[in-house]
mmCIF file of N, CA and C in Angstrom:
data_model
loop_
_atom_site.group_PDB
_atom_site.id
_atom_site.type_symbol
_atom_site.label_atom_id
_atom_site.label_comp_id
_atom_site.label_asym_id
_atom_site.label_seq_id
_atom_site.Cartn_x
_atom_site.Cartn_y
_atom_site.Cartn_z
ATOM 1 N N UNK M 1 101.859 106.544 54.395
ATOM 2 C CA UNK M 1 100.604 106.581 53.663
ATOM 3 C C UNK M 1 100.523 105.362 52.739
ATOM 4 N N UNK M 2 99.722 104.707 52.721
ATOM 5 C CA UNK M 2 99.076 103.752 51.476
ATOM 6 C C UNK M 2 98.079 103.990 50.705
ATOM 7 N N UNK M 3 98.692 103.363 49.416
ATOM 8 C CA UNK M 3 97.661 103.791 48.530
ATOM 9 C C UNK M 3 97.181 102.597 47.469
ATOM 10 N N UNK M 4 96.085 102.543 48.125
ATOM 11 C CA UNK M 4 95.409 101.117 47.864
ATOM 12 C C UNK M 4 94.863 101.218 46.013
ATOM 13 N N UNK M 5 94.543 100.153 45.058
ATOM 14 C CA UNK M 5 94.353 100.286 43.913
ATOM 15 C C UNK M 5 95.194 99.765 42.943
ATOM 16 N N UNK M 6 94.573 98.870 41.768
ATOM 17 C CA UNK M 6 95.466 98.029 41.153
ATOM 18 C C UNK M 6 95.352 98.861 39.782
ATOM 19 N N UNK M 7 95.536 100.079 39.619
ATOM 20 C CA UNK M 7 96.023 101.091 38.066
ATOM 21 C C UNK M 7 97.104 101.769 38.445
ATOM 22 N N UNK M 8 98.134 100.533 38.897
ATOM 23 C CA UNK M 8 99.281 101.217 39.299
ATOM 24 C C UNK M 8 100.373 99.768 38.626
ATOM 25 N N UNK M 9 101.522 100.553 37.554
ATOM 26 C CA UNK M 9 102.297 99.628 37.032
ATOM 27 C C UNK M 9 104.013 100.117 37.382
ATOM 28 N N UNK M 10 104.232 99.340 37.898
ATOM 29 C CA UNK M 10 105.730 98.866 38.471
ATOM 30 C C UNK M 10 106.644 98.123 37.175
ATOM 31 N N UNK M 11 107.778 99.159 36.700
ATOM 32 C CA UNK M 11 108.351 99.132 35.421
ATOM 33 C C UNK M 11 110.270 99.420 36.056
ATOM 34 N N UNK M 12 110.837 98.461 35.501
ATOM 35 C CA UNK M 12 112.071 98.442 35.489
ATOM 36 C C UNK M 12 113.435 97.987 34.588
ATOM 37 N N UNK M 13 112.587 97.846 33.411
ATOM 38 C CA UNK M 13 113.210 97.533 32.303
ATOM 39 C C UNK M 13 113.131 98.769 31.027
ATOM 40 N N UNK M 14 113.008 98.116 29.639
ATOM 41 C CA UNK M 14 112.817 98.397 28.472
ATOM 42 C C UNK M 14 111.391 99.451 28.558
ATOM 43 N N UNK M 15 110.701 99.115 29.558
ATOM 44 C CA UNK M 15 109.273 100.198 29.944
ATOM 45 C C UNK M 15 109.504 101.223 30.387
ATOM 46 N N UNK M 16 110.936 101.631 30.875
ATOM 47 C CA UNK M 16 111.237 103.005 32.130
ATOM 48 C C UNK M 16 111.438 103.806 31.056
ATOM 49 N N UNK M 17 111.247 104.843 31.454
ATOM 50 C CA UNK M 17 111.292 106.131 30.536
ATOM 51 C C UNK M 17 112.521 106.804 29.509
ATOM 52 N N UNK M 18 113.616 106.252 30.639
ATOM 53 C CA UNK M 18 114.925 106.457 29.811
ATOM 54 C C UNK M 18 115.073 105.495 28.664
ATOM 55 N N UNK M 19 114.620 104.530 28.451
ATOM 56 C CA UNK M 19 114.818 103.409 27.624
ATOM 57 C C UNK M 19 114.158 104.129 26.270
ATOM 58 N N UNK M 20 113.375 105.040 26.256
ATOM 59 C CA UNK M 20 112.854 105.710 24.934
ATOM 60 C C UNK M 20 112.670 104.650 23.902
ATOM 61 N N UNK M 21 111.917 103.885 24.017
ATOM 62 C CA UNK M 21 111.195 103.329 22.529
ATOM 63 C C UNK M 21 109.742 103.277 22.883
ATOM 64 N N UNK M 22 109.246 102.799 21.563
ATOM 65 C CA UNK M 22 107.837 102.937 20.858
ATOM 66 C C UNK M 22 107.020 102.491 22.649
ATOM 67 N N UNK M 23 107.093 101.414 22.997
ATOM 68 C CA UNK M 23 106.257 100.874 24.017
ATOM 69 C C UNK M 23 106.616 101.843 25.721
ATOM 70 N N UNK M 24 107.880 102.259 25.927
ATOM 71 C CA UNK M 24 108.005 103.392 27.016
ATOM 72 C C UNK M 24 107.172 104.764 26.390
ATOM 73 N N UNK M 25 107.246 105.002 25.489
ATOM 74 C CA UNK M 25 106.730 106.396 24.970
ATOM 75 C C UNK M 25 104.837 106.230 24.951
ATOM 76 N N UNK M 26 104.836 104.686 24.532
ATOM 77 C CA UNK M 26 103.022 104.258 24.657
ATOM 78 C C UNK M 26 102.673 104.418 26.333
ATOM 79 N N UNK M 27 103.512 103.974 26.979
ATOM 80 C CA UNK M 27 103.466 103.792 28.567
ATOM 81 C C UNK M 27 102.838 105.582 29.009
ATOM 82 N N UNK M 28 104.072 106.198 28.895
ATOM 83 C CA UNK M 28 104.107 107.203 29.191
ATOM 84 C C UNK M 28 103.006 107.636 28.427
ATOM 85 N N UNK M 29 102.538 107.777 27.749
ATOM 86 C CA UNK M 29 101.476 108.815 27.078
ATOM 87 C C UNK M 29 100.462 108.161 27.851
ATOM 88 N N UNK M 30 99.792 107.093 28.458
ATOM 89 C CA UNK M 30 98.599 106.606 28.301
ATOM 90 C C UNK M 30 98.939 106.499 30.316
ATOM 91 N N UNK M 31 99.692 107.143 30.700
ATOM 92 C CA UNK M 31 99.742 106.917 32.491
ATOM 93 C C UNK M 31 100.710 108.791 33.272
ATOM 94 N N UNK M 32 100.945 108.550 34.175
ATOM 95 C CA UNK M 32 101.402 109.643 35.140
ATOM 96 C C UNK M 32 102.373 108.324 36.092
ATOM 97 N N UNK M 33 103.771 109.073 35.884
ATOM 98 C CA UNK M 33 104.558 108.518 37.166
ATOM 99 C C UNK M 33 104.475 109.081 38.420
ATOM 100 N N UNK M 34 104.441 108.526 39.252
ATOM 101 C CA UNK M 34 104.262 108.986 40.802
ATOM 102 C C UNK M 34 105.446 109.247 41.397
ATOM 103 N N UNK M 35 106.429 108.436 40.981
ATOM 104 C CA UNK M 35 107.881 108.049 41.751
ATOM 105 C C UNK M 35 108.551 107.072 41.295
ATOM 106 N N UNK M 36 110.016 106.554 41.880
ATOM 107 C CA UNK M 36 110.546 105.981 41.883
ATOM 108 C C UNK M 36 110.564 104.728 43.031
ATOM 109 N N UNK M 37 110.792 103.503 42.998
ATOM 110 C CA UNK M 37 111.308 102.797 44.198
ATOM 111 C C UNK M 37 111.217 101.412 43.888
ATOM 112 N N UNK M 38 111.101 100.750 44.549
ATOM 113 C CA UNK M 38 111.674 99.310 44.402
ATOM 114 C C UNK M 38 110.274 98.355 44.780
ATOM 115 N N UNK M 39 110.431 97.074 44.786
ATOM 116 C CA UNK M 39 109.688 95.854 45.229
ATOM 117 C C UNK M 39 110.710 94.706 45.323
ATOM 118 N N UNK M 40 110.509 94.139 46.610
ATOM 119 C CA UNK M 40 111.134 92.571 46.590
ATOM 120 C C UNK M 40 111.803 92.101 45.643
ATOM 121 N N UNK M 41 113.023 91.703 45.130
ATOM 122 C CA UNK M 41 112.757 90.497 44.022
ATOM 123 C C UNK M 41 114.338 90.955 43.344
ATOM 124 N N UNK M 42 114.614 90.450 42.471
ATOM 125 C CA UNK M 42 116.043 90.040 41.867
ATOM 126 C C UNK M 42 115.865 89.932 40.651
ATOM 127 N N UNK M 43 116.783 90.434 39.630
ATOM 128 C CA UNK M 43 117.012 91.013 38.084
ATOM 129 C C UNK M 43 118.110 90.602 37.654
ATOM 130 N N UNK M 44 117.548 89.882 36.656
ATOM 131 C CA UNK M 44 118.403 89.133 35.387
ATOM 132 C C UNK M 44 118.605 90.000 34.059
ATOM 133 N N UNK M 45 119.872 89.495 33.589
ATOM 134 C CA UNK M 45 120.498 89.956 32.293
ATOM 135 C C UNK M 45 119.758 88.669 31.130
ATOM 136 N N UNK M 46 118.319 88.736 30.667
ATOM 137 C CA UNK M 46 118.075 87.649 29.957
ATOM 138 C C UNK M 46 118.377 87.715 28.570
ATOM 139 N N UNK M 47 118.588 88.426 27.743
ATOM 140 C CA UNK M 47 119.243 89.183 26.625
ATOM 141 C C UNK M 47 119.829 90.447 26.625
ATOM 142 N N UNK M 48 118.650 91.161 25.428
ATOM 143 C CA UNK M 48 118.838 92.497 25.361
ATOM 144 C C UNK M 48 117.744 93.097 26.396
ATOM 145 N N UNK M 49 117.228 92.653 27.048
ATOM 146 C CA UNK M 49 116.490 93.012 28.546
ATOM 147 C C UNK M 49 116.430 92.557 29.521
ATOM 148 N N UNK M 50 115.768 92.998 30.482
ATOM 149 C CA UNK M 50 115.982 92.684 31.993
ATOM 150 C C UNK M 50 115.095 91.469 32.106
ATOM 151 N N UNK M 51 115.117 90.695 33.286
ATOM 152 C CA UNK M 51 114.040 89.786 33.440
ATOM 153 C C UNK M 51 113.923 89.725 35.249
ATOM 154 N N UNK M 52 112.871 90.130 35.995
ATOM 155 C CA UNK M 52 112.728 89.846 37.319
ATOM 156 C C UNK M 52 111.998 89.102 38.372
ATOM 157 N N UNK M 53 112.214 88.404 38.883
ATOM 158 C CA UNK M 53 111.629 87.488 40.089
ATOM 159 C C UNK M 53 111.751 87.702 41.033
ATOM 160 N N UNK M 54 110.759 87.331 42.047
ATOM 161 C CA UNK M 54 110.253 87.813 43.131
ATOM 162 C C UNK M 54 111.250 86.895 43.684
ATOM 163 N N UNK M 55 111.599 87.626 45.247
ATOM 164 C CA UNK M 55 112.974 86.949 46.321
ATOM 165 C C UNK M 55 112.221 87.249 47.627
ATOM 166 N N UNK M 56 112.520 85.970 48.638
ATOM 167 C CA UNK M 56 111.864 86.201 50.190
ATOM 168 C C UNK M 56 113.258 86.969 51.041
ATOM 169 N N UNK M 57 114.763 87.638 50.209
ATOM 170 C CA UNK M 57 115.307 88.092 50.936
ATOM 171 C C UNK M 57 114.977 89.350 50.834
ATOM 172 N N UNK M 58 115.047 90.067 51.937
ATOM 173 C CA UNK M 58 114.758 91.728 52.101
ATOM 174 C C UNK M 58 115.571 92.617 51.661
ATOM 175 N N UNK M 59 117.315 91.913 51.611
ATOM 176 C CA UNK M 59 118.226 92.559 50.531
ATOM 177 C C UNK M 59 117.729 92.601 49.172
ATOM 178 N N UNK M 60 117.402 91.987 48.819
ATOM 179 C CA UNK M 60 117.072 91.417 47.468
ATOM 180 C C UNK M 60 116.314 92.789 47.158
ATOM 181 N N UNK M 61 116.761 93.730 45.756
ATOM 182 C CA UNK M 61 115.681 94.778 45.781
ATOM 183 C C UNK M 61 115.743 95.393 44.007
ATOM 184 N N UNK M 62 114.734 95.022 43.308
ATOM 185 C CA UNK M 62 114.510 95.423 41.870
ATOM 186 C C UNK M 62 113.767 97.353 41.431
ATOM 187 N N UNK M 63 115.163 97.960 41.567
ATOM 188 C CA UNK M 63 114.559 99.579 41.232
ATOM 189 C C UNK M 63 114.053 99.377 39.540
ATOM 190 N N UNK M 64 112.659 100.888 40.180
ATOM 191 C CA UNK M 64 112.274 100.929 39.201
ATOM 192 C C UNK M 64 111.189 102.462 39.133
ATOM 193 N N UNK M 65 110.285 102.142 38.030
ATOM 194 C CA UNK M 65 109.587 103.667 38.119
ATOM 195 C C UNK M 65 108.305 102.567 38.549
ATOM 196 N N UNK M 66 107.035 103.815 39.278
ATOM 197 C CA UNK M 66 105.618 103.656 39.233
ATOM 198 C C UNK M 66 104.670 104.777 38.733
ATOM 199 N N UNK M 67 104.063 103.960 37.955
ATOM 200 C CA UNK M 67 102.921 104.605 37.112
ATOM 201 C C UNK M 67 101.627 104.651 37.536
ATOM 202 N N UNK M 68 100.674 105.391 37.610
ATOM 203 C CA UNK M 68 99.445 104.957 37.502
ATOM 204 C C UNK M 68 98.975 105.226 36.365
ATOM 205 N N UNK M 69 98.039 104.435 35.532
ATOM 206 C CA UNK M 69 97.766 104.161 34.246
ATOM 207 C C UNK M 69 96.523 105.098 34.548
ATOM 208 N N UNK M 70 96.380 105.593 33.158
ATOM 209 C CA UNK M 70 95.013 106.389 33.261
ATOM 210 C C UNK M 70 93.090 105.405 32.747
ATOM 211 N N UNK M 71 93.839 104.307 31.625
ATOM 212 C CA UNK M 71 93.368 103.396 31.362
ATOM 213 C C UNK M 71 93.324 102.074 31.590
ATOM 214 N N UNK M 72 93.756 101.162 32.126
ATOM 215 C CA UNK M 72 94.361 100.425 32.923
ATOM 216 C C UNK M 72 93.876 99.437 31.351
ATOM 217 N N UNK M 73 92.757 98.803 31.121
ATOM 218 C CA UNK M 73 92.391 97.913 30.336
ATOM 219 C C UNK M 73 93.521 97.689 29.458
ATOM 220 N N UNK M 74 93.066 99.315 28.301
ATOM 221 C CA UNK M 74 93.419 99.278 27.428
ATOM 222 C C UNK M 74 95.142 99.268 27.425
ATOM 223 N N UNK M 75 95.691 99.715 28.414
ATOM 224 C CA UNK M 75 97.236 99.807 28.830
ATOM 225 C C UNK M 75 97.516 98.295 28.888
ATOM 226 N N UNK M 76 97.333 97.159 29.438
ATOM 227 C CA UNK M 76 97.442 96.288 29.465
ATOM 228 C C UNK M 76 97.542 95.300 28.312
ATOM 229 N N UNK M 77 96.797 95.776 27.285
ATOM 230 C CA UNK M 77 96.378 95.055 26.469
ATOM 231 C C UNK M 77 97.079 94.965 25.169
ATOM 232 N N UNK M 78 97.986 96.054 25.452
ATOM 233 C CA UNK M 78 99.277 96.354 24.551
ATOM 234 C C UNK M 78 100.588 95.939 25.297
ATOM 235 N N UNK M 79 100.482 96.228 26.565
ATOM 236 C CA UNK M 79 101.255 95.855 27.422
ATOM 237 C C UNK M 79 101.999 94.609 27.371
ATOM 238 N N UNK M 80 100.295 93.471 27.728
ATOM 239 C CA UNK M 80 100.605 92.019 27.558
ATOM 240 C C UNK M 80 101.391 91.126 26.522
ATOM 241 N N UNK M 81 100.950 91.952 25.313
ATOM 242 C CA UNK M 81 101.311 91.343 24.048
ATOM 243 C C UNK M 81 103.084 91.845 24.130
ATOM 244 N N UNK M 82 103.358 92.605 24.537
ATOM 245 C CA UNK M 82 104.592 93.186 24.298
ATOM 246 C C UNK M 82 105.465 92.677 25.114
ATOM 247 N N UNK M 83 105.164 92.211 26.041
ATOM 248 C CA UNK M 83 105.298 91.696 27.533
ATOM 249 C C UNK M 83 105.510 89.836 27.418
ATOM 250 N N UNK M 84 105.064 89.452 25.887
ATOM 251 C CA UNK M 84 105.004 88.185 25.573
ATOM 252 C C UNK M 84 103.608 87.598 26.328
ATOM 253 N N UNK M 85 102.740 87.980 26.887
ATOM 254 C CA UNK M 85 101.778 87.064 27.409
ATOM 255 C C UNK M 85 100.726 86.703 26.838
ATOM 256 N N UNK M 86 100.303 85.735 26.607
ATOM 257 C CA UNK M 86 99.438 84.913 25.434
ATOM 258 C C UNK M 86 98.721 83.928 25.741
ATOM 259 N N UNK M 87 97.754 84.133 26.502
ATOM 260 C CA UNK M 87 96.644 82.956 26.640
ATOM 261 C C UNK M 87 96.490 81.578 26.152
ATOM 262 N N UNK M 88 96.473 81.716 24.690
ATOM 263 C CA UNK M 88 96.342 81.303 23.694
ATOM 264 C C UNK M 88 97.494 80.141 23.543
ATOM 265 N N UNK M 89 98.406 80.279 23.597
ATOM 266 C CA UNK M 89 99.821 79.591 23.623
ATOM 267 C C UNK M 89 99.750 78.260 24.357
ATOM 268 N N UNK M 90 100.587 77.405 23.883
ATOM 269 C CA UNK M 90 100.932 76.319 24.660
ATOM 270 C C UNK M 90 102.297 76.431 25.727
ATOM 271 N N UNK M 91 103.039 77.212 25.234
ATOM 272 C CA UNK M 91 103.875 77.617 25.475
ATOM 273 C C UNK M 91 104.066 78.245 26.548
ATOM 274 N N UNK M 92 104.852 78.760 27.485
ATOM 275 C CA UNK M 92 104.972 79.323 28.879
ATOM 276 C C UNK M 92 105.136 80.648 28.087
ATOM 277 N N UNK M 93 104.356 81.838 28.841
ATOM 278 C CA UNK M 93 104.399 83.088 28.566
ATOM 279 C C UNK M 93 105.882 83.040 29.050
ATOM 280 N N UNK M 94 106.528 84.273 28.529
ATOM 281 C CA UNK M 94 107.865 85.040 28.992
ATOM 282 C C UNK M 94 107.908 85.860 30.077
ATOM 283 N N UNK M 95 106.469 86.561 30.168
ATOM 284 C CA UNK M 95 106.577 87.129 31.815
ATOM 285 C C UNK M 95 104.913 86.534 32.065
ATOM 286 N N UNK M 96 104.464 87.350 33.204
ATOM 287 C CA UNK M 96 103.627 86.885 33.826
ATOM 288 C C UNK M 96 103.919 88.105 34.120
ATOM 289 N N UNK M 97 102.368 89.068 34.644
ATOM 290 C CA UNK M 97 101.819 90.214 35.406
ATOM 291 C C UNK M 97 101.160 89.750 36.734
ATOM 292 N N UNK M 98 101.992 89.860 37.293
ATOM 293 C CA UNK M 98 101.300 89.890 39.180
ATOM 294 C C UNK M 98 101.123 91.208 40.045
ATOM 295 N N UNK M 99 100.168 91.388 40.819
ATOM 296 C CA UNK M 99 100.423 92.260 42.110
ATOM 297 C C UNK M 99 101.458 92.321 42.661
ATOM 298 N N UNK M 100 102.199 93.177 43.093
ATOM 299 C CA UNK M 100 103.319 93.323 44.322
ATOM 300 C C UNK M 100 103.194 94.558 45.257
ATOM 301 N N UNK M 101 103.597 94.174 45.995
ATOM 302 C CA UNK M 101 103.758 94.989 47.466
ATOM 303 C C UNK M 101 104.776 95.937 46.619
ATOM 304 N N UNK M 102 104.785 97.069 46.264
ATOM 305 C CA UNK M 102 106.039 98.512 46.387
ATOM 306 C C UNK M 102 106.484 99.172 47.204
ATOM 307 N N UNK M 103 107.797 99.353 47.071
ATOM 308 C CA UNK M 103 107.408 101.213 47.997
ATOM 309 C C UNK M 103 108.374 101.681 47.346
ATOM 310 N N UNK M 104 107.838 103.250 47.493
ATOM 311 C CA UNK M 104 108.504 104.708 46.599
ATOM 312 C C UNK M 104 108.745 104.937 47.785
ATOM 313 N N UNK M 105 110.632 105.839 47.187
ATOM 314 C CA UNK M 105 111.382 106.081 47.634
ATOM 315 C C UNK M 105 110.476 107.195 48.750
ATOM 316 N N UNK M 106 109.568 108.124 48.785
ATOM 317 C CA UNK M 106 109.300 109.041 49.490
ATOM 318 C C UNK M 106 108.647 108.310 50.463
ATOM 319 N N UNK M 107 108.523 107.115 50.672
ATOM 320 C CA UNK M 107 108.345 106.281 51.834
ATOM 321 C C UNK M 107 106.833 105.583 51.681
ATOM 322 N N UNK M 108 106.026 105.914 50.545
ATOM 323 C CA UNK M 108 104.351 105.359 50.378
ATOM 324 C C UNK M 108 104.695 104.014 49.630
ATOM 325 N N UNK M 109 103.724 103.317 50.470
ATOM 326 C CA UNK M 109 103.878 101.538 49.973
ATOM 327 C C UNK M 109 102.370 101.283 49.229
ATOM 328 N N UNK M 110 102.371 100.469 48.212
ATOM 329 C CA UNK M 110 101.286 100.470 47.709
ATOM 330 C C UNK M 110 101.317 98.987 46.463
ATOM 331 N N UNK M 111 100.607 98.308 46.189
ATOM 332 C CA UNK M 111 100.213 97.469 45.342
ATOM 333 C C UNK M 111 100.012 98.132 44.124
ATOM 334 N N UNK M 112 101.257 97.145 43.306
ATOM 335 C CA UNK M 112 101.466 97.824 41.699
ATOM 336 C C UNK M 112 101.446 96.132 40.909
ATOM 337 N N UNK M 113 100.856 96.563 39.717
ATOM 338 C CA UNK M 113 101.303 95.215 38.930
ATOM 339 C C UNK M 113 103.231 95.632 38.807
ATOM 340 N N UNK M 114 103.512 94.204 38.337
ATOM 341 C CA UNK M 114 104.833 94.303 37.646
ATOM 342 C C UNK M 114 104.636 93.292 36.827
ATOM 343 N N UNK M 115 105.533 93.095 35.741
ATOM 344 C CA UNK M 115 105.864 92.032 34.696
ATOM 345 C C UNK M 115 107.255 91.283 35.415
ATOM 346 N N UNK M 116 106.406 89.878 36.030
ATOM 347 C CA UNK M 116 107.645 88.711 36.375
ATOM 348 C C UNK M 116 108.061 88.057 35.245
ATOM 349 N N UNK M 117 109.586 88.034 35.223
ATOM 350 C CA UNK M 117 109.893 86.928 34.217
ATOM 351 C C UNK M 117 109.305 85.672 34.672
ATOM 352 N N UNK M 118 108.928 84.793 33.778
ATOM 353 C CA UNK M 118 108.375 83.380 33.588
ATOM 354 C C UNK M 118 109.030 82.182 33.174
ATOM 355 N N UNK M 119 109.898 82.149 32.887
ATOM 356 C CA UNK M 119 111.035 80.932 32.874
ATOM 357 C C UNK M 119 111.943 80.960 33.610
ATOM 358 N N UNK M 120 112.831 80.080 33.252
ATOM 359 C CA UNK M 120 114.241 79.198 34.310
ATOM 360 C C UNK M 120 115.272 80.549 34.216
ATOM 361 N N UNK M 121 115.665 80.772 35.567
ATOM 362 C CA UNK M 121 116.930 81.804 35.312
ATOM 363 C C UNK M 121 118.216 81.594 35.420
ATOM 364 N N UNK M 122 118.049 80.009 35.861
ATOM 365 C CA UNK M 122 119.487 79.447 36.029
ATOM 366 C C UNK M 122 120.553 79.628 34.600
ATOM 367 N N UNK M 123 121.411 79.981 35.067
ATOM 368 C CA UNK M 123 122.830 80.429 34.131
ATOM 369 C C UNK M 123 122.516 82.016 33.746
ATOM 370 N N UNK M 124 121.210 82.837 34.168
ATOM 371 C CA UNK M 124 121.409 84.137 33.364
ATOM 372 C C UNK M 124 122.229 84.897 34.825
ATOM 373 N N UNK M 125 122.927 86.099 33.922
ATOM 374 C CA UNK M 125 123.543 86.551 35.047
ATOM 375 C C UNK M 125 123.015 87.649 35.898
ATOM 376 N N UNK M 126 123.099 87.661 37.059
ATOM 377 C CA UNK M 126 122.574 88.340 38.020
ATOM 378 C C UNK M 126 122.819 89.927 38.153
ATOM 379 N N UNK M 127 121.951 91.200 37.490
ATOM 380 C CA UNK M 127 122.301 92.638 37.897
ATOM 381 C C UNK M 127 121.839 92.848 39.475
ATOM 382 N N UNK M 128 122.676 92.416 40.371
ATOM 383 C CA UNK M 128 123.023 92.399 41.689
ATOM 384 C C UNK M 128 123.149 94.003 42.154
ATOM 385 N N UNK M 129 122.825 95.051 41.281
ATOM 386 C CA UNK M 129 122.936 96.616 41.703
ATOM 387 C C UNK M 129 121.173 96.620 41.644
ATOM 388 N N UNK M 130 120.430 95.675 41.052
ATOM 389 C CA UNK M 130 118.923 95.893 40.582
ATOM 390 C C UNK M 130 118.458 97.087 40.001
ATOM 391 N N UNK M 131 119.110 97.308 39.230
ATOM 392 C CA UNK M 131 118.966 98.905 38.646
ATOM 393 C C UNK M 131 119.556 98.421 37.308
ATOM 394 N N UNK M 132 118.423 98.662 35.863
ATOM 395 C CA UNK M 132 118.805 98.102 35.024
ATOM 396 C C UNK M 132 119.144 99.825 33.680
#
């Protein structure tokens, strides 16, 4: 089954539910998780959080939760800022929000935003389990 629609957010860091702070608890109040599962791509140790980029290998696999937001705007808009993304800036945002291809573990593939890290990842070290 697919399930077409972009009020769907793909979270695998400091946003997943177990992580319990102020911005997972905003997440959660303002969306419904569907499932668990993964998208393309490879996860860095960039501090005290995760950081992920998209990979053309098919091993390559970043777990995580999916949400569908009940508000999408207004979810975002707290999101972004928290997320480091800033229009405004001269500066390279810290992530970047793109579309990605998902799929939950119960086998439904579907287009979710995620938050890509946005800078150089050379020297950070690689969580090679993609499960942060």
């Amino acid at each position: 089954m697919n399930c077409l629609g972009h009020d769907f957010l793909f979270v695998y860091g400091t946003l997943l539910k177990q992580a319990d702070n102020e911005m997972s608890r905003f997440l959660a109040s303002h969306s419904h998780c569907i499932g668990d599962g993964y998208f393309q791509g490879k996860l860095f140790q960039v501090a005290h959080y995760p950081g992920a980029i998209l990979s053309d290998a098919p091993a390559d696999k970043v777990y995580g939760s999916v949400y569908q937001l009940y508000h999408a705007s207004t979810v975002f808009n707290v999101l972004d800022d928290y997320e480091g993304i800033n229009e405004q800036s001269d500066v390279p945002d810290l992530y970047k929000r793109i579309l990605v291809e998902a799929w939950l573990f119960d086998k439904r593939k579907l287009k979710a935003w995620v938050y890509i890290y946005n800078r150089p990842t050379k020297g950070l070290p690689v969580i090679s389990s993609g499960k942060y």
